[in-house]
Amino acid sequence: MAESREGVSEELQMVEHKLGEHQRRLGALMAGGKKLWDHWASEAFPWSNKVLKLEDGVFGISVPWRCHQKEIINATMACADTFVIMRTDGGKSLCSQLPASMPGKGVGIVISPLLSLISDQVYSLETIAPGGSAMLAGSATSEESGQVFRRMEDPRRSLRLVYVTLEKIIKSKLFVSTLEALNDAQ
């Protein structure tokens, strides 16, 4: 009986020690995440003034930024790999369209399940940056898809934003290999 108490006591101490290690690690990760958000929230980037002018002048938005929009836009403008999931009406369109309407070398990929929403987004961006966006859906012909892939890989690209359905990503090995080639070219 005494042995089992000692064993349980030792195991409990070991678990408490590991828990303490995990809590310290979590604290360090949380602090690092805060520093990262603070970095991207800065308005000291070379593009910051232009972003503010576009936000108000082109997009007609003069209200404060929504949750993390500024940070997402700055990370995108810095060509950092940026993956964003936001709620409906959270401000995703501005996060992708504003950087796409500015000079730069990257191509943004927006995954959307709704063709009607994709069409609206492409139309909207075309009024701001003609030729700057394209749409890839599962229903696209191989010729239409190939044209978009060539535009994505063109080093003189004017294409800045590609809206794509999940179906197209799943079904198109060429799309995935084009993304890999773009990533490798960085």
PDB file of N, CA and C in Angstrom, residues 29-77:
ATOM      1  N   LEU A  29       4.788  31.339 -25.959  1.00  0.00           N
ATOM      2  CA  LEU A  29       4.117  31.401 -27.259  1.00  0.00           C
ATOM      3  C   LEU A  29       3.130  32.557 -27.317  1.00  0.00           C
ATOM      4  N   MET A  30       2.382  32.761 -26.242  1.00  0.00           N
ATOM      5  CA  MET A  30       1.419  33.863 -26.195  1.00  0.00           C
ATOM      6  C   MET A  30       2.142  35.206 -26.291  1.00  0.00           C
ATOM      7  N   ALA A  31       3.258  35.342 -25.596  1.00  0.00           N
ATOM      8  CA  ALA A  31       4.032  36.585 -25.649  1.00  0.00           C
ATOM      9  C   ALA A  31       4.590  36.801 -27.051  1.00  0.00           C
ATOM     10  N   GLY A  32       5.070  35.738 -27.678  1.00  0.00           N
ATOM     11  CA  GLY A  32       5.585  35.843 -29.044  1.00  0.00           C
ATOM     12  C   GLY A  32       4.495  36.223 -30.023  1.00  0.00           C
ATOM     13  N   GLY A  33       3.305  35.651 -29.844  1.00  0.00           N
ATOM     14  CA  GLY A  33       2.174  35.993 -30.701  1.00  0.00           C
ATOM     15  C   GLY A  33       1.784  37.450 -30.555  1.00  0.00           C
ATOM     16  N   LYS A  34       1.800  37.949 -29.327  1.00  0.00           N
ATOM     17  CA  LYS A  34       1.473  39.367 -29.083  1.00  0.00           C
ATOM     18  C   LYS A  34       2.488  40.269 -29.765  1.00  0.00           C
ATOM     19  N   LYS A  35       3.781  39.924 -29.666  1.00  0.00           N
ATOM     20  CA  LYS A  35       4.817  40.725 -30.328  1.00  0.00           C
ATOM     21  C   LYS A  35       4.608  40.731 -31.835  1.00  0.00           C
ATOM     22  N   LEU A  36       4.228  39.578 -32.388  1.00  0.00           N
ATOM     23  CA  LEU A  36       3.995  39.480 -33.821  1.00  0.00           C
ATOM     24  C   LEU A  36       2.815  40.348 -34.242  1.00  0.00           C
ATOM     25  N   TRP A  37       1.704  40.280 -33.494  1.00  0.00           N
ATOM     26  CA  TRP A  37       0.559  41.133 -33.808  1.00  0.00           C
ATOM     27  C   TRP A  37       0.939  42.606 -33.696  1.00  0.00           C
ATOM     28  N   ASP A  38       1.698  42.956 -32.639  1.00  0.00           N
ATOM     29  CA  ASP A  38       2.127  44.344 -32.469  1.00  0.00           C
ATOM     30  C   ASP A  38       2.986  44.794 -33.647  1.00  0.00           C
ATOM     31  N   HIS A  39       3.858  43.917 -34.126  1.00  0.00           N
ATOM     32  CA  HIS A  39       4.706  44.242 -35.279  1.00  0.00           C
ATOM     33  C   HIS A  39       3.843  44.555 -36.498  1.00  0.00           C
ATOM     34  N   TRP A  40       2.900  43.666 -36.815  1.00  0.00           N
ATOM     35  CA  TRP A  40       2.081  43.857 -38.016  1.00  0.00           C
ATOM     36  C   TRP A  40       1.079  44.994 -37.851  1.00  0.00           C
ATOM     37  N   ALA A  41       0.795  45.439 -36.629  1.00  0.00           N
ATOM     38  CA  ALA A  41      -0.145  46.538 -36.398  1.00  0.00           C
ATOM     39  C   ALA A  41       0.499  47.901 -36.630  1.00  0.00           C
ATOM     40  N   SER A  42       1.793  47.920 -36.843  1.00  0.00           N
ATOM     41  CA  SER A  42       2.531  49.171 -37.024  1.00  0.00           C
ATOM     42  C   SER A  42       2.050  49.930 -38.262  1.00  0.00           C
ATOM     43  N   GLU A  43       2.207  51.234 -38.222  1.00  0.00           N
ATOM     44  CA  GLU A  43       1.931  52.067 -39.398  1.00  0.00           C
ATOM     45  C   GLU A  43       3.229  52.660 -39.920  1.00  0.00           C
ATOM     46  N   ALA A  44       4.343  51.983 -39.648  1.00  0.00           N
ATOM     47  CA  ALA A  44       5.658  52.471 -40.060  1.00  0.00           C
ATOM     48  C   ALA A  44       6.204  51.714 -41.269  1.00  0.00           C
ATOM     49  N   PHE A  45       5.375  50.936 -41.934  1.00  0.00           N
ATOM     50  CA  PHE A  45       5.827  50.217 -43.120  1.00  0.00           C
ATOM     51  C   PHE A  45       5.903  51.179 -44.304  1.00  0.00           C
ATOM     52  N   PRO A  46       6.731  50.888 -45.299  1.00  0.00           N
ATOM     53  CA  PRO A  46       6.851  51.779 -46.458  1.00  0.00           C
ATOM     54  C   PRO A  46       5.518  52.021 -47.175  1.00  0.00           C
ATOM     55  N   TRP A  47       4.596  51.100 -47.075  1.00  0.00           N
ATOM     56  CA  TRP A  47       3.317  51.199 -47.772  1.00  0.00           C
ATOM     57  C   TRP A  47       2.198  51.761 -46.894  1.00  0.00           C
ATOM     58  N   SER A  48       2.449  52.050 -45.650  1.00  0.00           N
ATOM     59  CA  SER A  48       1.388  52.421 -44.708  1.00  0.00           C
ATOM     60  C   SER A  48       0.560  53.615 -45.167  1.00  0.00           C
ATOM     61  N   ASN A  49       1.201  54.685 -45.624  1.00  0.00           N
ATOM     62  CA  ASN A  49       0.448  55.865 -46.062  1.00  0.00           C
ATOM     63  C   ASN A  49      -0.431  55.550 -47.262  1.00  0.00           C
ATOM     64  N   LYS A  50       0.114  54.789 -48.204  1.00  0.00           N
ATOM     65  CA  LYS A  50      -0.665  54.435 -49.396  1.00  0.00           C
ATOM     66  C   LYS A  50      -1.856  53.553 -49.018  1.00  0.00           C
ATOM     67  N   VAL A  51      -1.666  52.644 -48.079  1.00  0.00           N
ATOM     68  CA  VAL A  51      -2.766  51.788 -47.616  1.00  0.00           C
ATOM     69  C   VAL A  51      -3.888  52.652 -47.046  1.00  0.00           C
ATOM     70  N   LEU A  52      -3.537  53.630 -46.224  1.00  0.00           N
ATOM     71  CA  LEU A  52      -4.554  54.493 -45.623  1.00  0.00           C
ATOM     72  C   LEU A  52      -5.278  55.313 -46.682  1.00  0.00           C
ATOM     73  N   LYS A  53      -4.549  55.803 -47.691  1.00  0.00           N
ATOM     74  CA  LYS A  53      -5.179  56.570 -48.772  1.00  0.00           C
ATOM     75  C   LYS A  53      -6.125  55.689 -49.582  1.00  0.00           C
ATOM     76  N   LEU A  54      -5.689  54.474 -49.903  1.00  0.00           N
ATOM     77  CA  LEU A  54      -6.546  53.552 -50.653  1.00  0.00           C
ATOM     78  C   LEU A  54      -7.775  53.162 -49.847  1.00  0.00           C
ATOM     79  N   GLU A  55      -7.565  52.929 -48.567  1.00  0.00           N
ATOM     80  CA  GLU A  55      -8.681  52.519 -47.707  1.00  0.00           C
ATOM     81  C   GLU A  55      -9.791  53.557 -47.765  1.00  0.00           C
ATOM     82  N   ASP A  56      -9.419  54.825 -47.670  1.00  0.00           N
ATOM     83  CA  ASP A  56     -10.407  55.897 -47.651  1.00  0.00           C
ATOM     84  C   ASP A  56     -10.833  56.294 -49.062  1.00  0.00           C
ATOM     85  N   GLY A  57      -9.856  56.532 -49.952  1.00  0.00           N
ATOM     86  CA  GLY A  57     -10.157  57.066 -51.275  1.00  0.00           C
ATOM     87  C   GLY A  57     -10.766  56.074 -52.244  1.00  0.00           C
ATOM     88  N   VAL A  58     -10.179  54.906 -52.370  1.00  0.00           N
ATOM     89  CA  VAL A  58     -10.635  53.925 -53.358  1.00  0.00           C
ATOM     90  C   VAL A  58     -11.743  53.045 -52.800  1.00  0.00           C
ATOM     91  N   PHE A  59     -11.544  52.572 -51.586  1.00  0.00           N
ATOM     92  CA  PHE A  59     -12.513  51.644 -51.004  1.00  0.00           C
ATOM     93  C   PHE A  59     -13.609  52.363 -50.219  1.00  0.00           C
ATOM     94  N   GLY A  60     -13.439  53.676 -49.985  1.00  0.00           N
ATOM     95  CA  GLY A  60     -14.461  54.464 -49.305  1.00  0.00           C
ATOM     96  C   GLY A  60     -14.704  54.077 -47.860  1.00  0.00           C
ATOM     97  N   ILE A  61     -13.653  53.628 -47.196  1.00  0.00           N
ATOM     98  CA  ILE A  61     -13.788  53.207 -45.801  1.00  0.00           C
ATOM     99  C   ILE A  61     -13.013  54.187 -44.934  1.00  0.00           C
ATOM    100  N   SER A  62     -13.727  54.926 -44.105  1.00  0.00           N
ATOM    101  CA  SER A  62     -13.034  55.879 -43.235  1.00  0.00           C
ATOM    102  C   SER A  62     -13.278  55.564 -41.764  1.00  0.00           C
ATOM    103  N   VAL A  63     -13.809  54.396 -41.505  1.00  0.00           N
ATOM    104  CA  VAL A  63     -14.023  53.973 -40.115  1.00  0.00           C
ATOM    105  C   VAL A  63     -12.779  53.236 -39.637  1.00  0.00           C
ATOM    106  N   PRO A  64     -12.643  53.044 -38.340  1.00  0.00           N
ATOM    107  CA  PRO A  64     -11.468  52.306 -37.859  1.00  0.00           C
ATOM    108  C   PRO A  64     -11.420  50.896 -38.452  1.00  0.00           C
ATOM    109  N   TRP A  65     -10.203  50.351 -38.462  1.00  0.00           N
ATOM    110  CA  TRP A  65     -10.012  48.992 -38.960  1.00  0.00           C
ATOM    111  C   TRP A  65     -10.870  48.013 -38.171  1.00  0.00           C
ATOM    112  N   ARG A  66     -11.346  46.996 -38.846  1.00  0.00           N
ATOM    113  CA  ARG A  66     -12.004  45.894 -38.141  1.00  0.00           C
ATOM    114  C   ARG A  66     -10.917  45.005 -37.547  1.00  0.00           C
ATOM    115  N   CYS A  67     -11.338  44.042 -36.775  1.00  0.00           N
ATOM    116  CA  CYS A  67     -10.425  43.159 -36.050  1.00  0.00           C
ATOM    117  C   CYS A  67      -9.345  42.556 -36.952  1.00  0.00           C
ATOM    118  N   HIS A  68      -8.118  42.930 -36.726  1.00  0.00           N
ATOM    119  CA  HIS A  68      -6.910  42.404 -37.370  1.00  0.00           C
ATOM    120  C   HIS A  68      -6.768  42.713 -38.863  1.00  0.00           C
ATOM    121  N   GLN A  69      -7.606  43.584 -39.434  1.00  0.00           N
ATOM    122  CA  GLN A  69      -7.457  43.899 -40.856  1.00  0.00           C
ATOM    123  C   GLN A  69      -6.093  44.519 -41.154  1.00  0.00           C
ATOM    124  N   LYS A  70      -5.695  45.494 -40.343  1.00  0.00           N
ATOM    125  CA  LYS A  70      -4.423  46.171 -40.589  1.00  0.00           C
ATOM    126  C   LYS A  70      -3.267  45.179 -40.531  1.00  0.00           C
ATOM    127  N   GLU A  71      -3.284  44.303 -39.541  1.00  0.00           N
ATOM    128  CA  GLU A  71      -2.210  43.322 -39.385  1.00  0.00           C
ATOM    129  C   GLU A  71      -2.155  42.368 -40.581  1.00  0.00           C
ATOM    130  N   ILE A  72      -3.318  41.932 -41.047  1.00  0.00           N
ATOM    131  CA  ILE A  72      -3.386  41.019 -42.192  1.00  0.00           C
ATOM    132  C   ILE A  72      -2.883  41.714 -43.452  1.00  0.00           C
ATOM    133  N   ILE A  73      -3.301  42.947 -43.667  1.00  0.00           N
ATOM    134  CA  ILE A  73      -2.873  43.699 -44.850  1.00  0.00           C
ATOM    135  C   ILE A  73      -1.368  43.928 -44.811  1.00  0.00           C
ATOM    136  N   ASN A  74      -0.822  44.306 -43.665  1.00  0.00           N
ATOM    137  CA  ASN A  74       0.627  44.518 -43.566  1.00  0.00           C
ATOM    138  C   ASN A  74       1.406  43.231 -43.808  1.00  0.00           C
ATOM    139  N   ALA A  75       0.947  42.126 -43.249  1.00  0.00           N
ATOM    140  CA  ALA A  75       1.631  40.845 -43.471  1.00  0.00           C
ATOM    141  C   ALA A  75       1.579  40.466 -44.947  1.00  0.00           C
ATOM    142  N   THR A  76       0.441  40.699 -45.579  1.00  0.00           N
ATOM    143  CA  THR A  76       0.291  40.403 -47.007  1.00  0.00           C
ATOM    144  C   THR A  76       1.215  41.286 -47.836  1.00  0.00           C
ATOM    145  N   MET A  77       1.250  42.574 -47.522  1.00  0.00           N
ATOM    146  CA  MET A  77       2.108  43.502 -48.265  1.00  0.00           C
ATOM    147  C   MET A  77       3.584  43.157 -48.102  1.00  0.00           C
TER     148      MET A  77
END
